[in-house]
Coordinates of C-alpha atoms in Angstrom, one line a residue:
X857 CA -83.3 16.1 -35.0
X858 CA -82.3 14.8 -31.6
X859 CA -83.8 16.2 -28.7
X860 CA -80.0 16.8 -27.1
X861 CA -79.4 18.4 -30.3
X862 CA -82.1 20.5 -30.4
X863 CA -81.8 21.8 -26.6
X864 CA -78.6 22.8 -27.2
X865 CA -79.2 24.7 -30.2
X866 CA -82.1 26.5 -28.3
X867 CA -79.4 27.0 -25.7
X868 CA -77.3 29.0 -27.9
X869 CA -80.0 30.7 -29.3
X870 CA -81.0 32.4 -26.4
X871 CA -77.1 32.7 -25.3
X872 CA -76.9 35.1 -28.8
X873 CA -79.1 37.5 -26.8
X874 CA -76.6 37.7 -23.6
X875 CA -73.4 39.4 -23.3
X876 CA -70.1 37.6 -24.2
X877 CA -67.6 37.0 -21.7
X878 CA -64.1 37.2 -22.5
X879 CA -63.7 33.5 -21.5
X880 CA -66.6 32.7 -23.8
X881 CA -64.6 34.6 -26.4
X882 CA -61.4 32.5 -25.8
X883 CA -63.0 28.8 -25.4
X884 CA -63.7 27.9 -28.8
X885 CA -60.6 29.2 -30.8
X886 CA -61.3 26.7 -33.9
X887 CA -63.1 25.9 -36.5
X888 CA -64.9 29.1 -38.5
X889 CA -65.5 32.2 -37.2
X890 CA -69.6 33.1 -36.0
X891 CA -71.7 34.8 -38.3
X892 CA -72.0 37.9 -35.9
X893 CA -73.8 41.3 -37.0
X894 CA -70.7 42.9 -37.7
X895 CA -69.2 40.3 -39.9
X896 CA -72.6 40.3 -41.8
X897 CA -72.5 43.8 -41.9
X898 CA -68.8 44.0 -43.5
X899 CA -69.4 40.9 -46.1
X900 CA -72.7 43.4 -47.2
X901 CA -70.5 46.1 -47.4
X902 CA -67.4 44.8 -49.3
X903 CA -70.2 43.5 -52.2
X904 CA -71.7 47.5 -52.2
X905 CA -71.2 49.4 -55.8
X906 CA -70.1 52.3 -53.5
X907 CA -67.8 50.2 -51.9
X908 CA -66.2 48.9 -55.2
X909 CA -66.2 52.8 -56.6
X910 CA -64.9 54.3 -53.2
X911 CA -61.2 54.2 -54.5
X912 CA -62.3 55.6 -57.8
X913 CA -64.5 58.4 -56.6
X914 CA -61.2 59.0 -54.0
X915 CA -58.8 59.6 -56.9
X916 CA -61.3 61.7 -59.1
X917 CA -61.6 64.0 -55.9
X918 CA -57.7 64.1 -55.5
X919 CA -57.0 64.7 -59.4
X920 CA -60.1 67.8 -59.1
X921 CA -58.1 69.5 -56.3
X922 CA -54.9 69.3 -58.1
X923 CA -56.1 70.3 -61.2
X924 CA -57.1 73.6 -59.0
X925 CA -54.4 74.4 -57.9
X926 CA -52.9 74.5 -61.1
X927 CA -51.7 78.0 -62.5
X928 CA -53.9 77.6 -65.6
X929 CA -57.6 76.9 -65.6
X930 CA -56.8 74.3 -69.0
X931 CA -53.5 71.9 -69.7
X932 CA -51.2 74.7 -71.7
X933 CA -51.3 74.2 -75.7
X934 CA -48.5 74.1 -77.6
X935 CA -48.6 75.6 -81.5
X936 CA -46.5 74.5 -84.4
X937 CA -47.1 75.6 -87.9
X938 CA -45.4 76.0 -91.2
X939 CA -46.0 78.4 -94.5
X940 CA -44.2 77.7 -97.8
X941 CA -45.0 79.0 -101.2
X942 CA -43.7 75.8 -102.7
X943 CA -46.9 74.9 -104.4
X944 CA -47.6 77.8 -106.4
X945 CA -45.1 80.4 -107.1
X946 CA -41.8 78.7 -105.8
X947 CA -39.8 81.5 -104.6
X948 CA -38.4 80.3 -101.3
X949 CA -40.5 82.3 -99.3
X950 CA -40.9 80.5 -95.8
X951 CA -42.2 80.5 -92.2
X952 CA -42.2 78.7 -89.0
X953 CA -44.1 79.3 -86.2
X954 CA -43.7 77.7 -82.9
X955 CA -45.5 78.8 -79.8
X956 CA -47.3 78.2 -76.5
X957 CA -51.4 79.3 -75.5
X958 CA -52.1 78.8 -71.9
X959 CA -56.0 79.2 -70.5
X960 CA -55.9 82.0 -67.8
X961 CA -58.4 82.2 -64.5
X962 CA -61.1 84.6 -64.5
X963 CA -61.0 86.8 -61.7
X964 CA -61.9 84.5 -58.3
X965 CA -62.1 81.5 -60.4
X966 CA -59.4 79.6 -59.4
X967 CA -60.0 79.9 -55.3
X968 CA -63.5 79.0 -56.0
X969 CA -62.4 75.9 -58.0
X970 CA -60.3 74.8 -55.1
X971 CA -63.5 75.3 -52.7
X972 CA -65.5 73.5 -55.1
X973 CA -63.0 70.5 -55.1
X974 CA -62.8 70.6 -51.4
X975 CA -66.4 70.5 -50.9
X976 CA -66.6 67.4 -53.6
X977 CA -64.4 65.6 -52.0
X978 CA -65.8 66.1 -48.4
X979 CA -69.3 64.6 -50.6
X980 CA -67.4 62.0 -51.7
X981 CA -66.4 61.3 -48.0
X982 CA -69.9 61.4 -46.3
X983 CA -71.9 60.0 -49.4
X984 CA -70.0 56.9 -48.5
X985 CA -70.7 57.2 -44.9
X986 CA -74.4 57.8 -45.5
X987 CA -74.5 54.5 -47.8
X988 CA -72.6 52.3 -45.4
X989 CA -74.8 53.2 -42.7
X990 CA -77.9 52.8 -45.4
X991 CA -76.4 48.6 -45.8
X992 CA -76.2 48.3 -42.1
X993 CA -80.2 49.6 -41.8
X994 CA -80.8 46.2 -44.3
X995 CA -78.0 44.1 -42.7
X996 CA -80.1 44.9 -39.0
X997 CA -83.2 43.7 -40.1
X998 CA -82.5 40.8 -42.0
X999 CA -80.4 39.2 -39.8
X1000 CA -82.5 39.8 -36.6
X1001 CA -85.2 38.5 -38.8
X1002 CA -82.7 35.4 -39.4
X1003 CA -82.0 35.0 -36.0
X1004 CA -85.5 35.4 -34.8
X1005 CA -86.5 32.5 -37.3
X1006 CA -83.7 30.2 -35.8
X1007 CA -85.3 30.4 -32.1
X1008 CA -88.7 29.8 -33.4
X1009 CA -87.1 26.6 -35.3
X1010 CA -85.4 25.6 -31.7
X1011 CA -88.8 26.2 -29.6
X1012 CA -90.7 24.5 -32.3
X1013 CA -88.4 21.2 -32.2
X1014 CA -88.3 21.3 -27.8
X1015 CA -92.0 21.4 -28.1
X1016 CA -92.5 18.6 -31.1
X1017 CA -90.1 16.4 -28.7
X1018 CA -92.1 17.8 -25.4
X1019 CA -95.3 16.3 -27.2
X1020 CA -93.6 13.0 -28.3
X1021 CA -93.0 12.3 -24.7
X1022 CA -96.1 13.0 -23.6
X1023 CA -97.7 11.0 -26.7
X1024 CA -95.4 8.1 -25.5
X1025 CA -96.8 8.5 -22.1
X1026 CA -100.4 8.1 -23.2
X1027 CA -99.6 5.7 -25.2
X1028 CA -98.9 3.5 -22.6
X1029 CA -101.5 4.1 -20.6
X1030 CA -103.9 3.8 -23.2
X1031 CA -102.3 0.1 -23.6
X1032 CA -102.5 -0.4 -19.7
X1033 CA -106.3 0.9 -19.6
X1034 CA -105.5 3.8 -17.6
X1035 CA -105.9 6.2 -20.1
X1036 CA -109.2 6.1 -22.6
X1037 CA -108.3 6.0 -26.5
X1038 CA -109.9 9.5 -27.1
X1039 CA -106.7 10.7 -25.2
X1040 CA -104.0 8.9 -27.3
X1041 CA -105.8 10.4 -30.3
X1042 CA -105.7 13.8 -28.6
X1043 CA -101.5 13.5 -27.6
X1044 CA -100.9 12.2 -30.9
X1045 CA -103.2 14.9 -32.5
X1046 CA -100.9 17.5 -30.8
X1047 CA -97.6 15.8 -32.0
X1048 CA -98.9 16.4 -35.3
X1049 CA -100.0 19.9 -34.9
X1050 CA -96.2 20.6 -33.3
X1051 CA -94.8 18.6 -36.9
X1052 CA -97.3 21.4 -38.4
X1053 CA -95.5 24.2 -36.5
X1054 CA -91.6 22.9 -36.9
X1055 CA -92.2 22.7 -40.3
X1056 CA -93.9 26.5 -40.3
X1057 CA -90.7 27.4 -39.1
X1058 CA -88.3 25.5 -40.5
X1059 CA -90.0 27.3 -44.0
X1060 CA -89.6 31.1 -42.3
X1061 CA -86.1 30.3 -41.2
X1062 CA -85.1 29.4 -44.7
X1063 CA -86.8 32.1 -46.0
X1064 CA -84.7 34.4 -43.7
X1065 CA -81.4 32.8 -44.3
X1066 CA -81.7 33.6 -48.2
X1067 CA -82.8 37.2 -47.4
X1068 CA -79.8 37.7 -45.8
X1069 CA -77.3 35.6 -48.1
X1070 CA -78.9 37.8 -50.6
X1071 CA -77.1 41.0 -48.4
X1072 CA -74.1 39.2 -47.3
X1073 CA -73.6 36.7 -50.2
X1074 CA -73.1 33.0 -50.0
X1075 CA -69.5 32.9 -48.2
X1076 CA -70.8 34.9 -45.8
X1077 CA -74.1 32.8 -44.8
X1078 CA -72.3 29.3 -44.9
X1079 CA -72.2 28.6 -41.3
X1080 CA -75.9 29.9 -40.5
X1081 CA -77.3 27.4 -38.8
X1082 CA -74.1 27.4 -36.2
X1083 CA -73.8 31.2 -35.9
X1084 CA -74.4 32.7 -32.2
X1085 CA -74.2 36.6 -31.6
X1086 CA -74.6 39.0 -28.5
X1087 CA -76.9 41.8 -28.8
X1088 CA -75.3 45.6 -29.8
X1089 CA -74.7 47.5 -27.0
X1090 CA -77.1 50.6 -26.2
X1091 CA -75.6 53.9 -27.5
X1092 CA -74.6 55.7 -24.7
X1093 CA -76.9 59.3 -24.0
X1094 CA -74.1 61.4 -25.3
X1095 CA -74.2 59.9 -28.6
X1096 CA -77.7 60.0 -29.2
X1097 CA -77.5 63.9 -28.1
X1098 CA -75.0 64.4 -30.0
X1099 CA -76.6 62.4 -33.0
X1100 CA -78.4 65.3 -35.5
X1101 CA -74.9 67.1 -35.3
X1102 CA -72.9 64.0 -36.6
X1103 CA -75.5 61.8 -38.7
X1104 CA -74.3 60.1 -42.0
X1105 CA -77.4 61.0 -43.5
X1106 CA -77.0 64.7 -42.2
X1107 CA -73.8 64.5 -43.3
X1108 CA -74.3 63.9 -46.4
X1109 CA -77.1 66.6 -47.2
X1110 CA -74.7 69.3 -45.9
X1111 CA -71.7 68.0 -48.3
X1112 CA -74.3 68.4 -51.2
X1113 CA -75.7 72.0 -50.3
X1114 CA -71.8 72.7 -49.6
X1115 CA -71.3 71.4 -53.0
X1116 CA -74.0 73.7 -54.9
X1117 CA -73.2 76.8 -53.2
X1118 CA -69.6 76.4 -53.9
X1119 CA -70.2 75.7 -57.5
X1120 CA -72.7 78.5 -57.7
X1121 CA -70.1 81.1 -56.2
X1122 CA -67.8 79.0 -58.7
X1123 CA -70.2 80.1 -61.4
X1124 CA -71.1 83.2 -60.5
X1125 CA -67.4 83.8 -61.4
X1126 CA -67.4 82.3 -65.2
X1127 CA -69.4 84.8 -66.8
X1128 CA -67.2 84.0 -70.2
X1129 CA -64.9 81.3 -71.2
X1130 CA -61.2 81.7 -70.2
X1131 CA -58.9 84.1 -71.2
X1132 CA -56.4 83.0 -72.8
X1133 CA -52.6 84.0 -73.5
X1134 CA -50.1 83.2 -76.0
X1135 CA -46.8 83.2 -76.7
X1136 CA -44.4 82.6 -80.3
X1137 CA -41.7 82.9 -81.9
X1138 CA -41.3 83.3 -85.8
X1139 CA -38.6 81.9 -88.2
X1140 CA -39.3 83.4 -92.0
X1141 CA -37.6 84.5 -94.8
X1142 CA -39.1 86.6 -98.4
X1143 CA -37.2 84.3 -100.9
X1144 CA -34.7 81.4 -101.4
X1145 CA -31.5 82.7 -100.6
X1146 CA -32.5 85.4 -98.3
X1147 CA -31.6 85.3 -94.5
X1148 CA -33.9 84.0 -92.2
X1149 CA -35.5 86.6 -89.9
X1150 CA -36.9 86.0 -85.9
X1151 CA -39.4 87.4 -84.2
X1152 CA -41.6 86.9 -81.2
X1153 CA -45.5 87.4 -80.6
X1154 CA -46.9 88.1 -77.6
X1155 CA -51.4 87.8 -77.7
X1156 CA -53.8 87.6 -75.5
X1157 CA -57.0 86.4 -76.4
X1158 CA -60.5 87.5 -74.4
X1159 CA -63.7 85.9 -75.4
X1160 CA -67.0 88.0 -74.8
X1161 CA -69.6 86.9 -72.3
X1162 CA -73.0 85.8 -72.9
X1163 CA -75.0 86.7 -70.1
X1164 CA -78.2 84.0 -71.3
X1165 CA -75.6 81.3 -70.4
X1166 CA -73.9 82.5 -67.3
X1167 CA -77.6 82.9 -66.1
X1168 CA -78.7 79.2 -66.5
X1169 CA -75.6 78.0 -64.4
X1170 CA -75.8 80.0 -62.1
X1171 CA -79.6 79.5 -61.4
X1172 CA -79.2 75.8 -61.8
X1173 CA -76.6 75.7 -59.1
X1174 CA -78.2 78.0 -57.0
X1175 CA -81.5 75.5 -57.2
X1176 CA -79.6 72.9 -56.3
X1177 CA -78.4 74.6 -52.7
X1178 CA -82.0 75.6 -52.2
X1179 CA -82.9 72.1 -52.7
X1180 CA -80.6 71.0 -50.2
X1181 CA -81.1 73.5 -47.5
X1182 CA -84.8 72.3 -47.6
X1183 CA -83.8 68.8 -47.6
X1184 CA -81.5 69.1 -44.9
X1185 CA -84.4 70.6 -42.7
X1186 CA -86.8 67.6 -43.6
X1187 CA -83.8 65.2 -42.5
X1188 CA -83.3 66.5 -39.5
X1189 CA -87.1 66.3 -38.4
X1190 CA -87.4 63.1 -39.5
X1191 CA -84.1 61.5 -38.1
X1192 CA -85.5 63.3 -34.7
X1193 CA -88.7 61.9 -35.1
X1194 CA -86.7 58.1 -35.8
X1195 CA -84.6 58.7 -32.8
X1196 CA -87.0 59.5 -29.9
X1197 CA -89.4 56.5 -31.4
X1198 CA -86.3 54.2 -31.1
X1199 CA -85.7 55.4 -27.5
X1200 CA -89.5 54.5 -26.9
X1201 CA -89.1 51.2 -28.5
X1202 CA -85.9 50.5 -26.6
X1203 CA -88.0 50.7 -23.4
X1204 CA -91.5 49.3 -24.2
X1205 CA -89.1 46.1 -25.3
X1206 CA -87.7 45.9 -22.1
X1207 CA -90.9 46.3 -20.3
X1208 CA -92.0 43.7 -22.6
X1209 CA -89.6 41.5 -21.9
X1210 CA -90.1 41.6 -18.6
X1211 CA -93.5 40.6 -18.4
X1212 CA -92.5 37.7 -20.6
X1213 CA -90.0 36.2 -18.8
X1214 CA -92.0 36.5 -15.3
X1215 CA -95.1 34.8 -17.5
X1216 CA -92.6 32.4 -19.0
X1217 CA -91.2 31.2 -15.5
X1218 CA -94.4 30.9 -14.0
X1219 CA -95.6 29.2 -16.8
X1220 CA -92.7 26.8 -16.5
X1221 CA -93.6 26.6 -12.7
X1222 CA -97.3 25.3 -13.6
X1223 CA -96.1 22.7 -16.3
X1224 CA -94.2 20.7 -13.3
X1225 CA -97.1 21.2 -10.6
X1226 CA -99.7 19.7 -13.5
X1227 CA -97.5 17.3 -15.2
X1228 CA -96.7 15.5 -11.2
X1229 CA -100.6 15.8 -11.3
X1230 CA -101.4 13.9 -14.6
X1231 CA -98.9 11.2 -13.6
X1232 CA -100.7 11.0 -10.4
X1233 CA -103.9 10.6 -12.3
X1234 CA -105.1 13.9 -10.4
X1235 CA -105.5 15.7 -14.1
X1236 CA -107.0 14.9 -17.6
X1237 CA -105.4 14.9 -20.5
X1238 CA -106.8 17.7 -22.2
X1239 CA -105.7 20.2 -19.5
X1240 CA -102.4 18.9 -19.4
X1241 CA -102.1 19.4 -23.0
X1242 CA -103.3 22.8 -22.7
X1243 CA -101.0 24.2 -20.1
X1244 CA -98.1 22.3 -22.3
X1245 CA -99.6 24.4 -25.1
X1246 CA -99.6 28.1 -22.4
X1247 CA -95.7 26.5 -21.3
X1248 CA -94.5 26.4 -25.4
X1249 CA -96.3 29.7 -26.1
X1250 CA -94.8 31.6 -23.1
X1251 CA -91.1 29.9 -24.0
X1252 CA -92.1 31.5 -27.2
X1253 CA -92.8 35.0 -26.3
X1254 CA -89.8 35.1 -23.9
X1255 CA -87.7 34.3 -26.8
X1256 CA -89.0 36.7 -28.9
X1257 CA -89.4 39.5 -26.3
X1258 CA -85.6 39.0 -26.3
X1259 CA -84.9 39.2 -29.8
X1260 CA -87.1 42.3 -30.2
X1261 CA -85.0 43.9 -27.2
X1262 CA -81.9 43.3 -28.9
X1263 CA -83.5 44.1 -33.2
X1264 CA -84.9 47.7 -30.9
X1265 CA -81.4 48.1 -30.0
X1266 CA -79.6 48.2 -33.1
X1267 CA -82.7 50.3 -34.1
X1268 CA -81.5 52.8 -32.0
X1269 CA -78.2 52.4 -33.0
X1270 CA -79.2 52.6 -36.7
X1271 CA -81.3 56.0 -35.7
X1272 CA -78.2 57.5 -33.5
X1273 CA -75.9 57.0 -36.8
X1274 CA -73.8 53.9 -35.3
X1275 CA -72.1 51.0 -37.4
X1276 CA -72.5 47.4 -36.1
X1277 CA -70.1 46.3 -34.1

C-alpha cells in the first residue's frame, strides 16, 4: 500500500471518531453511501425473522381483536337436513329442516377476550421492540470491533512505512561507513517485525469484517474498507433516568405478565364450553298428498362444566403471570446494574483517553527531538528504534482509547434502551 494511501486512510479512521459537520455531510454527495452504525444497524434488522413476521404477527393481533368483538364467541353454524321415508315404507312422509346455531359468551367472557387481544397485541408491539434493540446490542459490538481492526490495520501500515524509512536511512549509512552493519540488521529486523504486525492486523480486520457481514449481510458490507462513521452521541441524563420506565426489554416483560393475567381472568371466566343457541324452522308432511305443515324451533343448548379442566387453565395461566412478575423484577435489577456500569465506563474511557492522547503527543514530541539527534549522529540506533517503537505504541493506544470512548458510548446507549442512529 502506498504510504499517501495509507495516511489518509488512518486520517479517516480517526475522523470516524469526531463529530460530522454539516459541510462534511454535504462535500462528498457521490458515489455509495458510508457504512455508518445506523445503516448497519437497519441492513441487520431488515434480515431479522421478527422483522420478516412483524406484518404477520400485526394482522394475527388485528384479526384476535375483531374476532372479540364479535357478538358470538364461534363463526354462527348454519343447519340443513332432510327425512324421507322413501327407502323403506314409501308413503310420502317428508321433512326439511333448515336452521341457524350461534356459540353464545359466558358471562364476562367476551370483555375479557377483548382485554386479552389488547394486551397480545401490545406483546406483539414491544416483543418487536425488545428484539430490534437485542440486533442493535450485536450490530454495536461487531462493528466497533470492525472499526477498531481497521485503525490497527492504518497504524500498523504508518509504522511498516515509518520503519522502511528509517531502514533506508541505515542503509545508507551502513554503505557510507557511518553506521556499523549490526545496525542495518537491527532496522531491517524491525521492518520485518512491522510486516509481522500489518499482517496480524490485516488477519483481525478480516476477521471482523465477516463477523459483521455475517449481521448485516453482504450488500451491506461491500464498501468496508471505505466506510467512515462519527461516534453516537451520549444519551442525555433524562433519558437514562427515565430508562427502567421505558426499556424494550422492560417492555416487553410487562406485555407478557399483562398477557397471562388477562388470559387468566379470561379463564377464570370459561368454566364450560359455550353456550349455544339455535334456531329452525320445519317443512313436513305425514304422507304423499298431504299438505305440508311449518313450524319453528327455538333451543338452547348448555354444556356442563368440568371443574378438573377449568382448574389446569386457570393455574397454568396464573403460573405464567407469576413467572413474569418475578422476571420483570430480575430485569429491572439487572438493566440497573448494566446502566450505572455503562455510566462508569463512559467516564473511565474518557479519563483514559485522556491520558493517551497527552502520552501520545509527548511521545510524538520525543520522536522529532531523537530522530534530529540520530541524524546528527548524537543517538544510536537501538534507542532510536525504541522510542519509534514507544511513538507507534502510544499512536496505538490513542486510537484505541478513542474507539473504546465511542464502543462505551453506544454501550450506554444500548443499556439506556436507544436505537443507533
Amino acid at each position: 500500500m502506498h504510504p499517501a494511501i495509507r495516511r489518509a486512510a488512518l486520517v479517516a479512521a480517526w475522523a470516524a471518531l469526531l463529530p460530522v459537520t454539516a459541510s462534511a455531510q454535504a462535500a462528498d454527495t457521490s458515489g455509495p453511501p458510508p457504512l455508518t452504525l445506523k445503516r448497519t444497524f437497519e441492513a441487520a434488522w431488515l434480515r431479522q425473522p421478527e422483522a420478516l413476521s412483524e406484518a404477520s404477527r400485526r394482522a394475527a393481533a388485528d384479526a384476535r381483536r375483531e374476532a372479540s368483538a364479535s357478538w358470538t364467541a364461534e363463526p354462527i353454524a348454519v343447519e340443513l337436513s332432510g327425512k324421507s321415508d322413501r327407502f323403506h315404507s314409501d308413503a310420502g312422509a317428508m321433512e326439511y329442516v333448515a336452521g341457524i346455531a350461534a356459540p353464545l359468551w359466558l358471562w364476562g367472557e367476551r370483555e375479557r377476550s377483548g382485554a386479552l387481544a389488547e394486551a397480545e397485541s401490545g406483546a406483539a408491539a414491544s416483543r418487536t421492540s425488545a428484539a430490534r434493540l437485542r440486533v442493535a446490542g450485536d450490530v454495536r459490538e461487531a462493528y466497533w470491533q470492525w472499526r477498531r481492526a481497521a485503525i490497527e490495520v492504518a497504524l500498523a501500515g504508518d509504522r511498516l512505512d515509518n520503519a522502511r524509512r528509517l531502514s533506508d536511512d541505515v542503509a545508507r549509512r551502513v554503505a557510507a561507513g557511518d553506521l556499523a552493519r549490526a545496525d542495518g540488521h537491527q532496522a531491517e529486523s524491525a521492518v520485518a517485525a512491522a510486516e509481522g504486525a500489518l499482517a496480524e492486523a490485516q488477519g483481525r480486520l478480516a476477521s471482523t469484517r465477516q463477523a459483521l457481514r455475517a449481521l448485516a449481510g453482504a450488500d451491506a458490507t461491500a464498501m468496508a474498507a471505505e466506510a467512515t462513521d462519527a461516534r453516537e452521541a451520549e444519551p442525555p441524563p433524562a433519558a437514562m433516568d427515565a430508562a427502567l420506565d421505558s426499556h424494550p426489554v422492560l417492555a416487553e416483560v410487562r406485555a407478557r405478565e399483562a398477557v397471562a393475567s388477562r388470559a387468566a381472568e379470561l379463564a377464570s371466566t370459561q368454566t364450560r364450553a359455550n353456550p349455544e343457541l339455535s334456531l329452525a324452522t320445519t317443512r313436513e308432511r305425514g304422507l304423499a298428498g298431504a299438505p305440508y305443515e311449518q313450524s319453528v324451533t327455538l333451543g338452547l343448548r348448555i354444556p356442563l362444566g368440568s371443574d378438573s379442566r377449568h382448574k389446569a387453565r386457570v393455574a397454568a395461566a396464573r403460573a405464567e403471570a407469576d413467572e413474569a412478575r418475578a422476571l420483570l423484577a430480575i430485569e429491572r435489577d439487572r438493566l440497573a446494574a448494566a446502566l450505572d456500569a455503562a455510566r462508569a465506563h463512559v467516564e473511565l474511557a474518557r479519563s483514559r483517553l485522556s491520558a493517551a492522547e497527552r502520552r501520545e503527543r509527548l511521545a510524538r514530541e520525543t520522536r522529532e527531538f531523537f530522530e534530529r539527534s540520530f541524524r546528527l549522529g548524537e543517538t544510536d540506533l537501538p534507542t532510536r528504534l525504541r522510542i519509534e517503537l514507544e511513538a507507534a505504541e502510544a499512536r496505538r493506544l490513542a486510537a484505541s482509547a478513542r474507539i473504546d470512548l465511542a464502543a462505551a458510548v453506544s454501550s450506554l446507549r444500548q443499556a439506556t434502551g436507544l436505537l443507533p442512529q
